Coordinates of C-alpha atoms in Angstrom, one line a residue:
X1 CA 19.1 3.8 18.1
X2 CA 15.5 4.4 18.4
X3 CA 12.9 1.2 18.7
X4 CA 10.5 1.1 15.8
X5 CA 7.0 -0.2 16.5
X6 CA 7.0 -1.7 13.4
X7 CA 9.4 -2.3 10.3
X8 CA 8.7 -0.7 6.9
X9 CA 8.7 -4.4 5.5
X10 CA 5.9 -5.2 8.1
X11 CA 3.8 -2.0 6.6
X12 CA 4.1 -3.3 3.3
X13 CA 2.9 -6.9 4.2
X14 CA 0.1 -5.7 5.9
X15 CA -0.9 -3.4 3.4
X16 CA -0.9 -6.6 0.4
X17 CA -3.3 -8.3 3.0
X18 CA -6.1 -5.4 2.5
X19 CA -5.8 -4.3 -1.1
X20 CA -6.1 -5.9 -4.3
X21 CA -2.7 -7.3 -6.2
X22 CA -3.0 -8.1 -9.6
X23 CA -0.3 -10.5 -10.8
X24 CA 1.7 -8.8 -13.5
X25 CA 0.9 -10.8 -16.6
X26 CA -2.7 -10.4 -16.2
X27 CA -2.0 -6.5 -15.8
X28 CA -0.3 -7.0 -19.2
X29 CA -3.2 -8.6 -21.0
X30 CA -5.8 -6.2 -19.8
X31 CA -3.2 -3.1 -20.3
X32 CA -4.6 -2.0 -23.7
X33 CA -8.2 -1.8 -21.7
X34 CA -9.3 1.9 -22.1
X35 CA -11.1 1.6 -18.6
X36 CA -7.1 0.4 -17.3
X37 CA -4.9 3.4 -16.2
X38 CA -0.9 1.9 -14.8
X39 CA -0.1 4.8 -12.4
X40 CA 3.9 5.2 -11.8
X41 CA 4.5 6.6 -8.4
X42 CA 8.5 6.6 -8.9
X43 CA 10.2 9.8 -9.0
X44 CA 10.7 11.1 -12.1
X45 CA 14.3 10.4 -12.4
X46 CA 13.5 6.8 -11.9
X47 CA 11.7 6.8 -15.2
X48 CA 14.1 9.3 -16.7
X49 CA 16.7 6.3 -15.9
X50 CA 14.6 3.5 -16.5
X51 CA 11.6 3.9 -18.6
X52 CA 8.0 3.1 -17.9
X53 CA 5.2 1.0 -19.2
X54 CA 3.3 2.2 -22.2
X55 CA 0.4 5.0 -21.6
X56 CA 1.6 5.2 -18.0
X57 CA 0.6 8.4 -15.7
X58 CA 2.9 9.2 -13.4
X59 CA 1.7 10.3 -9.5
X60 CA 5.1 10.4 -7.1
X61 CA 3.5 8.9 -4.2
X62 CA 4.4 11.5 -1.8
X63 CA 2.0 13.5 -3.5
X64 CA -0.8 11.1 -4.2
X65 CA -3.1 11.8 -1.5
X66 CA -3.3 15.4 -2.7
X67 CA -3.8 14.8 -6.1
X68 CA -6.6 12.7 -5.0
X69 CA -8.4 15.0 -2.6
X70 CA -11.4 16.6 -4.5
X71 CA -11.1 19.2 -2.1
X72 CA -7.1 19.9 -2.3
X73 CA -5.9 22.9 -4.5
X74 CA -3.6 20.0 -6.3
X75 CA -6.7 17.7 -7.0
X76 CA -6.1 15.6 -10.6
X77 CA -9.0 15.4 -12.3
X78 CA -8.2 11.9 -13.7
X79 CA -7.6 10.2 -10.1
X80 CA -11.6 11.0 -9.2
X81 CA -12.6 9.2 -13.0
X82 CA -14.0 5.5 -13.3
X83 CA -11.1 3.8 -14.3
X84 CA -9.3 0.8 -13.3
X85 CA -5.9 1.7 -11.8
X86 CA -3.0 -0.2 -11.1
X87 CA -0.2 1.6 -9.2
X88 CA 3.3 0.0 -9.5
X89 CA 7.2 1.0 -8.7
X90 CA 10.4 -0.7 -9.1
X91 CA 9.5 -4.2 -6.9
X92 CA 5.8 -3.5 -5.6
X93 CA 6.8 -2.3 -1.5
X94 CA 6.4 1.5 -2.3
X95 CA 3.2 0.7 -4.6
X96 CA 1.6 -1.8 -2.1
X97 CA 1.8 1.6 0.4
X98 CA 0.3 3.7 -2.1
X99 CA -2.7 1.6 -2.9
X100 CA -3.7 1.2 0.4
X101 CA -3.3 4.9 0.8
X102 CA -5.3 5.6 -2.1
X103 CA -8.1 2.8 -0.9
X104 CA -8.4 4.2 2.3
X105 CA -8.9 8.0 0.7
X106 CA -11.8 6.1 -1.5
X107 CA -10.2 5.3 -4.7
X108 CA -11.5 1.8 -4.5
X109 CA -10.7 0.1 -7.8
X110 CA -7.0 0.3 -6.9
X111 CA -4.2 -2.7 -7.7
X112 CA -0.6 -2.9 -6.6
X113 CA 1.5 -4.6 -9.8
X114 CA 3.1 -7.4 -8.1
X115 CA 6.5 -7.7 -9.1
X116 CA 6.6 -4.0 -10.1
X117 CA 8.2 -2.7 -12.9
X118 CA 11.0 -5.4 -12.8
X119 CA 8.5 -8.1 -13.2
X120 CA 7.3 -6.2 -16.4
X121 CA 10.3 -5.9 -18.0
X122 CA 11.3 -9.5 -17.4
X123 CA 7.7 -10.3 -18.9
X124 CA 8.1 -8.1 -21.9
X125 CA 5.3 -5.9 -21.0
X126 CA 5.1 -2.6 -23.9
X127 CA 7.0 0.2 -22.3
X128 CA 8.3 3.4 -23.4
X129 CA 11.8 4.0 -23.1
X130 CA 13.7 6.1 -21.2
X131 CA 14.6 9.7 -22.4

């Protein structure tokens, strides 16, 4: 068994001390902002299985960075706008990662959901459903 320096659990708690959270039923009030993008960094058979919340864009988060990277041959144009984004996943561990990832690239007005996209649900937040 090899030693870890640190546990994955350890990452994530680290990372929701320098980024911003927004608590999920604010994120529900200010969803229908234009200036508000929810970013869905679950694979796509997650959402095939599960759904995802309304007007959603979907980024897997082992791709992120390169979508991001003005200079990358996969940039996304809509990652380098203005907008508000608020990355989430199932509970918030894989989304807490991303956010930091995407503050430390210079995406700065980055949230992670807390709760995740089971904390929507259980709040009724819109969502499309799964296909």
């Amino acid at each position: 068994m090899i030693n870890l320096k640190k546990s994955v659990f350890k990452l994530v708690e680290n990372a929701k001390i320098n980024i911003n959270c927004v608590k999920t039923d604010d994120a529900i009030k200010i969803h229908s902002n234009k200036m508000n993008k929810c970013v869905d960094i679950r694979d796509i058979r997650e959402i095939s299985k599960y759904g995802q919340i309304l007007s959603y864009k979907q980024v897997p988060s082992v791709i992120l960075k390169f979508w991001i990277d003005i200079k990358g041959y996969h940039q996304k144009k809509f990652l380098n706008e203005r907008f508000n984004f608020t990355f989430y996943c199932p509970s918030d561990w894989r989304s807490a990662l991303t956010t930091l990832i995407a503050n430390n690239i210079g995406v700065l007005k980055t949230s992670n959901l807390i709760g995740g996209y089971n904390r929507w649900l259980e709040l009724s937040g819109p969502i499309e459903e799964s296909r």
